[in-house]
Short mmCIF file of C-alpha atoms in Angstrom, two decimals:
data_model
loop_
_atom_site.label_atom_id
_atom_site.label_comp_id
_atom_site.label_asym_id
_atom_site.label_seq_id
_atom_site.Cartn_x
_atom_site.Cartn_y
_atom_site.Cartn_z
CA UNK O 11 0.00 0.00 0.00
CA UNK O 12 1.63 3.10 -0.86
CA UNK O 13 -0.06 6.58 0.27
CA UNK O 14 1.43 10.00 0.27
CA UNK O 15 2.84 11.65 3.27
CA UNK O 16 3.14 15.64 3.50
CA UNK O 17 5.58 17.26 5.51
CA UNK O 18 4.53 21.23 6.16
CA UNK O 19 7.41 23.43 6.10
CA UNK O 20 6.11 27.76 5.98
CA UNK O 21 6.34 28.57 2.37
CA UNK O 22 6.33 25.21 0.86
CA UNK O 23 5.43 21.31 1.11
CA UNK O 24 7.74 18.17 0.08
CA UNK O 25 6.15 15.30 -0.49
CA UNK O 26 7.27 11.37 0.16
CA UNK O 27 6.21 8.15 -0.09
CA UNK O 28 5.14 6.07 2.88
CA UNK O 29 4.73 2.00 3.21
CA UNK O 30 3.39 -0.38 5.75
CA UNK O 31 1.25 -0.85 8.34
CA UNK O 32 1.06 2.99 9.30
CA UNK O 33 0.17 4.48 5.41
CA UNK O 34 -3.39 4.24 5.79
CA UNK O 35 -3.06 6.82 8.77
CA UNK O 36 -1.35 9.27 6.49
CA UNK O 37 -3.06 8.92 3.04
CA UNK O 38 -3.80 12.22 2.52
CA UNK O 39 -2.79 13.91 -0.94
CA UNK O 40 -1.45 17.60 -1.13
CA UNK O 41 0.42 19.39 -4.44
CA UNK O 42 4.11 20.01 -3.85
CA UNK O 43 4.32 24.10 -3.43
CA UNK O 44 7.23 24.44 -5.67
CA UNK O 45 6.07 27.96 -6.05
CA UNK O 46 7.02 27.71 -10.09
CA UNK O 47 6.22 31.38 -11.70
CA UNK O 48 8.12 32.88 -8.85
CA UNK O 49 11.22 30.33 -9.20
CA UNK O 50 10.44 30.76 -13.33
CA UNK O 51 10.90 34.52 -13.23
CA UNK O 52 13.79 33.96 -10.27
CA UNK O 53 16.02 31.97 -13.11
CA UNK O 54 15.11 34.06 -15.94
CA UNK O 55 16.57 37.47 -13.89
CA UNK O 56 19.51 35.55 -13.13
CA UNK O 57 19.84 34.65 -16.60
CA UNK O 58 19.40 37.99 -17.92
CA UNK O 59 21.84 39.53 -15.73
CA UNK O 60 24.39 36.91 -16.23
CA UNK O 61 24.06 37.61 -20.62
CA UNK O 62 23.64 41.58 -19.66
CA UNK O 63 27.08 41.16 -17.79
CA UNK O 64 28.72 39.09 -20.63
CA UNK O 65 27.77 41.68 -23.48
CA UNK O 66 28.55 44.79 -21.10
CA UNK O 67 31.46 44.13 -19.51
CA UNK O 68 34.26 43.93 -22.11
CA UNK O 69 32.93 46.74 -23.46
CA UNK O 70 32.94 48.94 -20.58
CA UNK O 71 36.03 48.11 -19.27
CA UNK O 72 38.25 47.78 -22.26
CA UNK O 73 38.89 44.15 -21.03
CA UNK O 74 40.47 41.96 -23.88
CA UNK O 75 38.86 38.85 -23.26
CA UNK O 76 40.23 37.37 -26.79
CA UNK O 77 36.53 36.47 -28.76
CA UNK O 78 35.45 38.09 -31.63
CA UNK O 79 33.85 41.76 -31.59
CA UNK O 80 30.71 40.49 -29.68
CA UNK O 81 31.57 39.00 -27.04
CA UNK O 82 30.44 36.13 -25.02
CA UNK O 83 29.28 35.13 -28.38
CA UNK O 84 32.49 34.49 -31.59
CA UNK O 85 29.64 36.63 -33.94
CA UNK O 86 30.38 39.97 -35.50
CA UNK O 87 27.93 42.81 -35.83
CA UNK O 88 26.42 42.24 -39.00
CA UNK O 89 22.64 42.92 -40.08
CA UNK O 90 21.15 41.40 -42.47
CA UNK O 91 18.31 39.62 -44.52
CA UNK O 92 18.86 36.77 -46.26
CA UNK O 93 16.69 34.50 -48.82
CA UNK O 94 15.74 31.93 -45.42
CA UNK O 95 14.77 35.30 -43.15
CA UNK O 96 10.87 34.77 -44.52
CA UNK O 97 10.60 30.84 -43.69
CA UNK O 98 12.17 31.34 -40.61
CA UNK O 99 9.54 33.89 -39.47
CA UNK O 100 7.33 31.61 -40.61
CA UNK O 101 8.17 28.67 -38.67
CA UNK O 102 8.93 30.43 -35.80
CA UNK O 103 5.58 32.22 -35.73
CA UNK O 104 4.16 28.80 -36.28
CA UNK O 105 5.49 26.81 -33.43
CA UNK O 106 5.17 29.66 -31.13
CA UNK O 107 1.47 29.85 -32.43
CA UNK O 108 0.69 26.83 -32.41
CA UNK O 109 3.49 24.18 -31.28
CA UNK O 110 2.54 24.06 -27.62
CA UNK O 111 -1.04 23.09 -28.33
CA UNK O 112 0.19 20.39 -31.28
CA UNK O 113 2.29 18.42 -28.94
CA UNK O 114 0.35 18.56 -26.08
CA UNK O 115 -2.95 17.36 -27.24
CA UNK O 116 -3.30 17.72 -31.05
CA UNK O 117 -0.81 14.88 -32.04
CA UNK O 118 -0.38 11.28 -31.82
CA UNK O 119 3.38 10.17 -30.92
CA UNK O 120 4.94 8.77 -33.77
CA UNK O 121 3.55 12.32 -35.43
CA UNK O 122 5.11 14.37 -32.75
CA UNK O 123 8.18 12.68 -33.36
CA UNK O 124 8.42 13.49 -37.26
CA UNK O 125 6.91 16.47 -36.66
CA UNK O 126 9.56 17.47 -34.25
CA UNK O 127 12.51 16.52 -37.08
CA UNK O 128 10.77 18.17 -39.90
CA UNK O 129 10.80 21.14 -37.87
CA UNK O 130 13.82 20.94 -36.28
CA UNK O 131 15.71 20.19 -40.05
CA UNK O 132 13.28 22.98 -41.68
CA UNK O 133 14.17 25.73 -39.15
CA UNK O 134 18.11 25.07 -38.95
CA UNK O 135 18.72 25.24 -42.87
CA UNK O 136 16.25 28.27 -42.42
CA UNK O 137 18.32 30.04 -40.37
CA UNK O 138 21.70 28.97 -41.93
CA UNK O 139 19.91 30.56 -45.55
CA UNK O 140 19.85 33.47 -44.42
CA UNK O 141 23.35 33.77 -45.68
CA UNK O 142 22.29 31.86 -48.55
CA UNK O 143 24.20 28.86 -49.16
CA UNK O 144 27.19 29.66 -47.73
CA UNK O 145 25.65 29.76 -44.88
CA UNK O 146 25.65 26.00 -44.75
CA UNK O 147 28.98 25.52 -46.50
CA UNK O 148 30.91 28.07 -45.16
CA UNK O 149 31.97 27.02 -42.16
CA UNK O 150 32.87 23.48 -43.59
CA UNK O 151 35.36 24.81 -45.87
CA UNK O 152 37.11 26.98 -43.57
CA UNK O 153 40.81 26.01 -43.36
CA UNK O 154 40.66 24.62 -39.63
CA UNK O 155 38.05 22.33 -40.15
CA UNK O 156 38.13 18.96 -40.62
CA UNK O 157 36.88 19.09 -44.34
CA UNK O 158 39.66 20.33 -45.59
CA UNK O 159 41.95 17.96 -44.01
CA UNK O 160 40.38 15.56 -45.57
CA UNK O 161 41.02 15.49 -48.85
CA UNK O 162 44.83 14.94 -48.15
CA UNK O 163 44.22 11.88 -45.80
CA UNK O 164 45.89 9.26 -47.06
CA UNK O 165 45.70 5.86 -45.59
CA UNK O 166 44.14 5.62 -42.34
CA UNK O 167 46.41 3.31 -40.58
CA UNK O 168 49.34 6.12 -41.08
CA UNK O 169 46.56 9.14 -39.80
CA UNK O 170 45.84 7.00 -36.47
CA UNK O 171 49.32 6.11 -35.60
CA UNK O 172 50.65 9.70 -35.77
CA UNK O 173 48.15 11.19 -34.96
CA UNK O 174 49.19 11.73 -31.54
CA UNK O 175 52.49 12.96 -32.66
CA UNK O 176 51.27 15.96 -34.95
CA UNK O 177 48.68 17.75 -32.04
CA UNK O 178 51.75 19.83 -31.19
CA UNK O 179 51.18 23.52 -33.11
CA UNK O 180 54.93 22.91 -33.61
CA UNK O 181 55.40 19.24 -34.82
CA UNK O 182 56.45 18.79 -38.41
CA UNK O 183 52.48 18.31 -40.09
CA UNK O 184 50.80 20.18 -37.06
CA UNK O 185 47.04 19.62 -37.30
CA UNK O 186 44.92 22.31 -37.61
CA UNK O 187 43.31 23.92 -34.60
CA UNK O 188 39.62 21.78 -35.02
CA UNK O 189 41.72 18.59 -36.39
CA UNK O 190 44.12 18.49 -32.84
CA UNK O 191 41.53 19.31 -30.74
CA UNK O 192 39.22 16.46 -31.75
CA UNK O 193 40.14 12.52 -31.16
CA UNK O 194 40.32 11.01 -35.01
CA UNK O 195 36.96 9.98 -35.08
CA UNK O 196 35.75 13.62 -36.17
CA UNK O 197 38.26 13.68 -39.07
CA UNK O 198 37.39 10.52 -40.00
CA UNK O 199 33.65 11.34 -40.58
CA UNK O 200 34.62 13.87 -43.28
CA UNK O 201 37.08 11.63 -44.68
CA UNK O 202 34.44 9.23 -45.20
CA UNK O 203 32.28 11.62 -46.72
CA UNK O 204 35.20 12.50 -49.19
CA UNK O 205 35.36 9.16 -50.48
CA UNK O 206 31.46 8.84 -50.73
CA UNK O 207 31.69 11.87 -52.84
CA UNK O 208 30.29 14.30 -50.26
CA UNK O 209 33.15 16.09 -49.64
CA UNK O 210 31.98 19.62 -50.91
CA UNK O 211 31.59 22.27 -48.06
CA UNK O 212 27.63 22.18 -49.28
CA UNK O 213 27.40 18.67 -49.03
CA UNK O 214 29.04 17.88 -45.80
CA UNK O 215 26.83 20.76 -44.45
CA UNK O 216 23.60 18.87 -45.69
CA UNK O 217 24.91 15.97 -44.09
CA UNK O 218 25.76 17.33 -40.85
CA UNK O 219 22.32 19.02 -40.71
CA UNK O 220 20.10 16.45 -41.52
CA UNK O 221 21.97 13.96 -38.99
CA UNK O 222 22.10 16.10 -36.40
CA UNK O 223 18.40 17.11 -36.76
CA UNK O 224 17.71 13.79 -35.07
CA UNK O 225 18.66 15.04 -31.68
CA UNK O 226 15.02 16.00 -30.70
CA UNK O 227 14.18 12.91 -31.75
CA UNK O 228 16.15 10.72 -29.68
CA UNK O 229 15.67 13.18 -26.80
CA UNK O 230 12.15 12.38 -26.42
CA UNK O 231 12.20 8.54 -27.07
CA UNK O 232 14.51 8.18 -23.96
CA UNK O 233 12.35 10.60 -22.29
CA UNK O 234 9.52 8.64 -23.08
CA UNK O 235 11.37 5.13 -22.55
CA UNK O 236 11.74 6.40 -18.69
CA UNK O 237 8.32 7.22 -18.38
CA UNK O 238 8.19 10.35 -19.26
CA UNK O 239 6.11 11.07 -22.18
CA UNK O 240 4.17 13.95 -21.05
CA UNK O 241 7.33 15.59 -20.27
CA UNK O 242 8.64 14.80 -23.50
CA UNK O 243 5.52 16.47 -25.05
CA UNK O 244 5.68 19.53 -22.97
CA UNK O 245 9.57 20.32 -24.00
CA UNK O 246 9.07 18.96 -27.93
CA UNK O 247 8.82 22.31 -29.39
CA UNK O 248 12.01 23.64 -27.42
CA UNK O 249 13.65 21.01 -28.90
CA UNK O 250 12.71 21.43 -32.15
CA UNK O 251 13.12 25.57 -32.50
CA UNK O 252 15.68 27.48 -30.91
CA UNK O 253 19.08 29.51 -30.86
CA UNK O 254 20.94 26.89 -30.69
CA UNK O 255 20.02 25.75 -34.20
CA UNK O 256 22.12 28.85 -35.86
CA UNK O 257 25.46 26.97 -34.88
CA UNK O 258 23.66 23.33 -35.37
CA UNK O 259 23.40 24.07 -38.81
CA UNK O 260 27.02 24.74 -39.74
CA UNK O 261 29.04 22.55 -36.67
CA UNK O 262 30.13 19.50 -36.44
CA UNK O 263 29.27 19.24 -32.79
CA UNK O 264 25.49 19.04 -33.58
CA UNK O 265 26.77 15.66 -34.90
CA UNK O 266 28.05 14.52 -31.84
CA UNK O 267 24.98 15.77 -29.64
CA UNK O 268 23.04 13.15 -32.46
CA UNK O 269 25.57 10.26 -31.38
CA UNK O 270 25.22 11.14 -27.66
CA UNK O 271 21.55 11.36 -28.03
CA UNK O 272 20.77 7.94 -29.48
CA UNK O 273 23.33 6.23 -27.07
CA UNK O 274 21.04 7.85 -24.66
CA UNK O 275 17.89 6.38 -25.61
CA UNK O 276 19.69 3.03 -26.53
CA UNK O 277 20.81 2.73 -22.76
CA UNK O 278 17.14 3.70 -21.80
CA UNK O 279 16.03 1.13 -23.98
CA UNK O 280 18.54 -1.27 -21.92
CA UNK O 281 16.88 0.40 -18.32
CA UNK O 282 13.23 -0.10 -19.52
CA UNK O 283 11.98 -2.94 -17.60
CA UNK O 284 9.57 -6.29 -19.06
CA UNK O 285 7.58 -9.04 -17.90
CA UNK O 286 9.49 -11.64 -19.39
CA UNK O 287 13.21 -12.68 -17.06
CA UNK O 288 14.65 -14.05 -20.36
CA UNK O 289 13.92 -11.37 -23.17
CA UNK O 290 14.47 -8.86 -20.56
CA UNK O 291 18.40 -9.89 -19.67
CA UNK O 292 18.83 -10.14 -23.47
CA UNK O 293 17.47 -7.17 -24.03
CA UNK O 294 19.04 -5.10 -21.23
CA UNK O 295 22.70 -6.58 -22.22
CA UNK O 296 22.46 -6.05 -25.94
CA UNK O 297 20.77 -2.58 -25.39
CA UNK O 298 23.63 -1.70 -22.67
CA UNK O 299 26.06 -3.00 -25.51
CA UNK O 300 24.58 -0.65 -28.22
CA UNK O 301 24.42 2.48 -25.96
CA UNK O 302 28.22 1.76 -24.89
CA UNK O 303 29.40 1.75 -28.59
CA UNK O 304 27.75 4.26 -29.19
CA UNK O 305 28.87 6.69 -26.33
CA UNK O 306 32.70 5.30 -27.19
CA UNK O 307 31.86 6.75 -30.73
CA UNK O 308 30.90 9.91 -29.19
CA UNK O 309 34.22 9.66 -27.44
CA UNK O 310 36.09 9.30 -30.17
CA UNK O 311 34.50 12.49 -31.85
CA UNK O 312 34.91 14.70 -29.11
CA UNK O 313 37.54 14.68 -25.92
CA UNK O 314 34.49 16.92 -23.90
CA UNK O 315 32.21 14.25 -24.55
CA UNK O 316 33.62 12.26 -21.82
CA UNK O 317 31.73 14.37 -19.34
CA UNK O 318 28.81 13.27 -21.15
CA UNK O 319 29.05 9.93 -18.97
CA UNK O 320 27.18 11.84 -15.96
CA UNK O 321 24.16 12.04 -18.63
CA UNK O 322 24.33 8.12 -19.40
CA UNK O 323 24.48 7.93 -15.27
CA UNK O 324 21.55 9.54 -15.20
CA UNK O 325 19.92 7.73 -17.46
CA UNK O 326 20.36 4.79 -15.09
CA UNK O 327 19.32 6.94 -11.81
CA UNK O 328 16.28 7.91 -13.42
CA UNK O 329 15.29 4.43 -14.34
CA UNK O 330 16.22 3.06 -10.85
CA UNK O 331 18.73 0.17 -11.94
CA UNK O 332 22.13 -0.40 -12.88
CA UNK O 333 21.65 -3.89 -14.63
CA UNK O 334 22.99 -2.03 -18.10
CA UNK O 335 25.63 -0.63 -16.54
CA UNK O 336 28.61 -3.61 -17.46
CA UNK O 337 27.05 -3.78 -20.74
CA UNK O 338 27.36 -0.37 -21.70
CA UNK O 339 31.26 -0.24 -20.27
CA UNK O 340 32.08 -3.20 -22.59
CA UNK O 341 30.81 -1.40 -25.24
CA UNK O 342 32.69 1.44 -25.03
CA UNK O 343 35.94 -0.05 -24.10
CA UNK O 344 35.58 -1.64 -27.12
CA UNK O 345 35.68 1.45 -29.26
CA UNK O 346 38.83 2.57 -27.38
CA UNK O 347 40.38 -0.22 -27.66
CA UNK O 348 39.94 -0.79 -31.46
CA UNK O 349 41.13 2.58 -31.57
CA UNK O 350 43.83 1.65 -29.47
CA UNK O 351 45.01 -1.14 -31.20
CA UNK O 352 44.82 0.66 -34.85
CA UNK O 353 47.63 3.01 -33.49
CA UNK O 354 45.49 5.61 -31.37
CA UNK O 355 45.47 6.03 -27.51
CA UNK O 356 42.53 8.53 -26.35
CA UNK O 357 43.94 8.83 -23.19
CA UNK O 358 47.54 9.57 -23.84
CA UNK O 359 46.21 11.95 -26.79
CA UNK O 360 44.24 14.36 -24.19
CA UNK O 361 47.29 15.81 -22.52
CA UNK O 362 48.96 16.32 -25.37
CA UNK O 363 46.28 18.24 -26.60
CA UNK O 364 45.94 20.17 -23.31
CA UNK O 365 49.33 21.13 -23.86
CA UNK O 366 48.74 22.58 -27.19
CA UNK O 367 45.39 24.17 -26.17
CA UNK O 368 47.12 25.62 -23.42
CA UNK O 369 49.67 26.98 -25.66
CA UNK O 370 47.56 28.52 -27.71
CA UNK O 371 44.54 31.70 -27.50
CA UNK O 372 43.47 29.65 -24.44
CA UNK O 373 45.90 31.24 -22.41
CA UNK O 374 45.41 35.25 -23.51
CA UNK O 375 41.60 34.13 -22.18
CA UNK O 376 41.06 35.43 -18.74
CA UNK O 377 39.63 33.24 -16.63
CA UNK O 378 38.09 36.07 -14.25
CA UNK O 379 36.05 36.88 -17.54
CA UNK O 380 35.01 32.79 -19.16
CA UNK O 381 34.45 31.27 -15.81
CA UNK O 382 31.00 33.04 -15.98
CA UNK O 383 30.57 34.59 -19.51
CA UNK O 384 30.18 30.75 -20.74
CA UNK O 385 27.30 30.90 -18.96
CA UNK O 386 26.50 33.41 -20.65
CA UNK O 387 27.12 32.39 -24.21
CA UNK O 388 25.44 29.33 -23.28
CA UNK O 389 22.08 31.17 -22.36
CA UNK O 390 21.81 33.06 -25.92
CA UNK O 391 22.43 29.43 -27.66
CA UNK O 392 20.10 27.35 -25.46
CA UNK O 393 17.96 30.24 -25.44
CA UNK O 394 16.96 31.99 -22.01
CA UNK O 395 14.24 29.17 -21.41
CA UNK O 396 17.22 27.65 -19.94
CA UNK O 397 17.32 29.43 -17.08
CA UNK O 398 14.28 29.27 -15.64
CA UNK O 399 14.27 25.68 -16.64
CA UNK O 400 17.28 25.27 -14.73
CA UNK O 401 16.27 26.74 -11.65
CA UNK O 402 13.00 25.07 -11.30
CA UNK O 403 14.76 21.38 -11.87
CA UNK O 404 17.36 22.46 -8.90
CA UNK O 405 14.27 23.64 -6.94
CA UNK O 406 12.27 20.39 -7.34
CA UNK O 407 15.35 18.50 -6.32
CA UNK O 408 15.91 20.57 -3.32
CA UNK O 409 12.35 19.64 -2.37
CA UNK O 410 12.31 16.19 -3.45
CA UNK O 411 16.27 15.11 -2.54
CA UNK O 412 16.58 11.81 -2.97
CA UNK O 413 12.97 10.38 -2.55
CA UNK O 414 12.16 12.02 -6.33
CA UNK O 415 9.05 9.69 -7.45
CA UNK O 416 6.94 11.34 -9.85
CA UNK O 417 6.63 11.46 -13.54
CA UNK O 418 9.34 14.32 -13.46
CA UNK O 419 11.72 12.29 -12.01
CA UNK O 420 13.64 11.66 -15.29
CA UNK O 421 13.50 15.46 -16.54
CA UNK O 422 14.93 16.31 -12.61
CA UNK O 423 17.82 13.52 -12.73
CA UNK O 424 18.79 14.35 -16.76
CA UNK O 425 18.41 18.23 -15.89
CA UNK O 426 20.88 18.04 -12.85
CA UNK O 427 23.08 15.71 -14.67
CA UNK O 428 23.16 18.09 -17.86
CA UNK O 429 24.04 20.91 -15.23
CA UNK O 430 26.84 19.07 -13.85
CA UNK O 431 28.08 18.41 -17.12
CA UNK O 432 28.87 22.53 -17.90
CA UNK O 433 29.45 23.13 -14.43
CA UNK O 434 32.56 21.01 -14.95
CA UNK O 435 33.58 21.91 -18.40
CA UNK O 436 33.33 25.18 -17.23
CA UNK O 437 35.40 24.42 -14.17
CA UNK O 438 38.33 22.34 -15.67
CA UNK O 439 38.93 26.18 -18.32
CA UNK O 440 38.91 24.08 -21.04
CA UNK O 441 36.31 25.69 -22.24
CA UNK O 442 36.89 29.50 -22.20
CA UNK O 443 34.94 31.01 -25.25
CA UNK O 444 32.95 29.46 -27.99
CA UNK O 445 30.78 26.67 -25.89
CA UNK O 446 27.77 28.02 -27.97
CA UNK O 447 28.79 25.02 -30.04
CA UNK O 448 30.89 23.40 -28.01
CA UNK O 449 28.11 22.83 -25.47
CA UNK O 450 26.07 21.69 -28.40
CA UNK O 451 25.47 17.65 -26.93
CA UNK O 452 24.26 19.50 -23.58
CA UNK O 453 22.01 21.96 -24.36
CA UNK O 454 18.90 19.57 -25.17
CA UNK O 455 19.10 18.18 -21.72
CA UNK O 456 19.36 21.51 -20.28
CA UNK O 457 16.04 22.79 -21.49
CA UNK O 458 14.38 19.81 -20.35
CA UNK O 459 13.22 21.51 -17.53
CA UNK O 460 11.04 23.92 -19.45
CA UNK O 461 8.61 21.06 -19.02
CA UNK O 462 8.11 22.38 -15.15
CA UNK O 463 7.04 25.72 -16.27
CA UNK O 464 3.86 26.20 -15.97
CA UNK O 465 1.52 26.44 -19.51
CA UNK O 466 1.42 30.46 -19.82
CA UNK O 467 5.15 30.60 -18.49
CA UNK O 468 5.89 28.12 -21.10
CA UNK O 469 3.86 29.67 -23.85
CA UNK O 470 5.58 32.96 -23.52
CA UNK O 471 8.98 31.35 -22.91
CA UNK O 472 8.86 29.41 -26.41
CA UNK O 473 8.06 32.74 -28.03
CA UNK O 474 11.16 34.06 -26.57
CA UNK O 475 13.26 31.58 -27.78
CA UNK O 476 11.69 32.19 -31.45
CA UNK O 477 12.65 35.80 -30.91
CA UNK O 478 15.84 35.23 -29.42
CA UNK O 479 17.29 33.07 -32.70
CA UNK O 480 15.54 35.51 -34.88
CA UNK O 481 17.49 38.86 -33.44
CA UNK O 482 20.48 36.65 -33.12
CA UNK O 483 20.45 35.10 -36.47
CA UNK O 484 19.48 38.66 -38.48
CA UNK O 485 22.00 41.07 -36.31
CA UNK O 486 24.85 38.87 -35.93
CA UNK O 487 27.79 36.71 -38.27
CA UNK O 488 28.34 34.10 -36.01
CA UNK O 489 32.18 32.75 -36.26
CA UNK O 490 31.12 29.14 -36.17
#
């Protein structure tokens, strides 16, 4: 028998779950005062002030903090219309309209879940046309991208065992900056799509879009494979329209939030529990397998993404078992290993590179200035609904602790774990300056608190983030 048990505490109620003998006596059901619209409006001040600070600052004080002329943000001052301005509008003024109402109620799942691609794909080459083409190709054929190293790969056994030796700026064949900072896994990708014939800025653009459009997608099946699926209706259009979709459009680290994403909802997949003992063991272990080559993947395209574990941690937390959990580090030791054995070590590759990022801009950054104007560069990618979404997930938690048992429970666990994740890229000054693609793989988990707001807070907050990409996209040349 299970009943609910309210503890009164002046300006607020936590509730818990009581067993036994004694639950009868205290089945008596009361709403948890989380007090949202004030904690909403709490995290959106903070928010503001924190991207106020980041814009003002350098500019007020003459402080060189090493980004391009608008800082937090690598953008330039540059205003313009372009031929995707109008269908942008137009599908922002759409979902904002009407996108709240359409995933709530209006349609079935597996519609929701196109719907929420489609959109996502239609409003990130939207925004990238507003530069026309280059505005998809652009940034692929830039000399420091991957791309271009690729057309002088030769064979791959030769790339992988010196690749180590060539992160150094001043090693005979230095990589390029985006080359040495990634494992080989990223430069392999566009390798790959030189020899398919895709290896056009254009074309690697196309592909990078339309993969990486997929993120919503795999965001709400794991939402929805931890019992979530309200939730995962509530933050749908957040994931599908927003900021962040000007640099998802033209960087290869929308790619890897994709690959984090589905070994995400693979490992949920592992977590989801069934009545049968025999299909569910084979299931959970080939599952765990699946989400652990994946994440390894993901490791192999990005050094940052190793953080990312905290999210798969989560994943487990929220689902309440850990049965996955060898599965999942098989499969990525795999990865490393094959890796390993074809000539490259991840792990004796990352200092290296820290030496080298060290070495370089990194180290005319001031810390005094990143440590908080990430966050700040973060908010105008995520979009401000980030903030509020943030501190209402922290508040919950703060009520809850550790006895979190209602539907929310995944969006609480994944939003924490998603804050962690910044907190300590932010922390280890790796990342001074340009997380508003960097933090790419995070940023979907971050807004999943938006599906706490309550419905006018989110209404008006999803409008916000239409307007926010909008100003962004039409005032701004964003580096990346």
């Amino acid at each position: 028998m299970i009943a609910v048990a309210v503890t009164a505490v002046p300006g607020r109620a936590v509730t818990d779950r009581a067993t036994g003998p004694t639950a009868g006596a205290i089945a008596t059901r009361s709403p948890v005062r989380i007090e949202p619209v004030r904690w909403a409006n709490r995290g959106l001040a903070v928010g503001v002030v924190i991207v106020g600070l980041g814009l003002v600052v350098p500019a007020v004080f003459q402080w060189h903090v090493y980004a391009s002329a608008f800082a937090p943000l690598s953008a330039l001052w540059r205003p313009r219309v372009g031929v995707g301005t109008a269908p942008a509008i137009a599908i922002g003024v759409a979902v904002a309209l009407r996108g709240i109402a359409a995933a709530d109620r209006l349609l079935r799942w597996p519609l929701l879940l196109a719907g929420a691609y489609v959109v996502s794909l239609a409003w990130m080459f939207s925004l990238a046309l507003v530069d026309g083409v280059s505005g998809i190709s652009a940034v692929f054929e830039n000399p420091n991208e991957s791309l271009i190293t690729a057309h002088r790969v030769g064979g791959i056994s030769t790339l992988l065992h010196t690749f180590i030796a060539r992160i150094p700026a001043n090693a005979p064949g230095s990589w390029t900056t985006h080359v040495a900072g990634h494992p080989p896994g990223s430069l392999l990708v566009f390798v790959a799509l030189v020899r398919l014939g895709l290896g056009s800025g254009l074309a690697a653009g196309l592909v990078v879009t339309i993969l990486g459009a997929t993120t919503p997608v795999a965001v709400l099946l794991t939402l929805d494979r931890l019992g979530a699926r309200p939730a995962a209706r509530r933050v749908a259009p957040f994931l599908a329209v927003g900021p962040f979709a000007i640099w998802s459009a033209v960087s290869a680290d929308a790619l890897f939030a994709a690959v984090l994403g589905w070994s995400m909802y693979a490992l949920s997949r592992a977590a989801a529990r069934t009545d049968r003992a025999t299909r569910s063991v084979l299931r959970t272990q080939g599952w765990g397998l699946v989400a652990g080559l994946l994440f390894g993947c993901a490791l192999m395209l990005s050094y940052g993404l190793a953080i990312a574990a905290m999210l798969l941690i989560a994943v487990l937390v929220a689902a309440r078992t850990w049965r996955p959990a060898p599965a999942t580090i098989v499969g990525a030791a795999v990865v490393l290993a094959v890796f390993a054995a074809a000539g490259f070590r991840w792990w004796a590759a990352l200092p290296v590179l820290h030496t080298r990022y060290d070495a370089g801009i990194a180290h005319l950054r001031p810390a005094a200035y990143w440590i908080w104007a990430d966050f700040a560069a973060l908010l105008l990618s995520a979009g401000l609904a980030a903030a509020p979404a943030a501190a209402l997930v922290v508040r919950r938690w703060r009520l809850a602790g550790r006895s979190i048992r209602s539907p929310a429970r995944p969006v609480i666990v994944l939003g924490l774990a998603a804050l962690a994740c910044v907190a300590v890229a932010d922390l280890t000054l790796m990342s001074k300056a340009e997380v508003e693609r960097i933090w790419l793989p995070f940023m979907p988990w971050l807004l999943l608190g938006v599906a706490l707001l309550p419905p006018l807070w989110r209404t008006r907050a999803l409008a916000g983030q239409v307007v926010l990409a909008l100003v962004l996209q039409t005032l701004l040349f964003t580096v990346w």
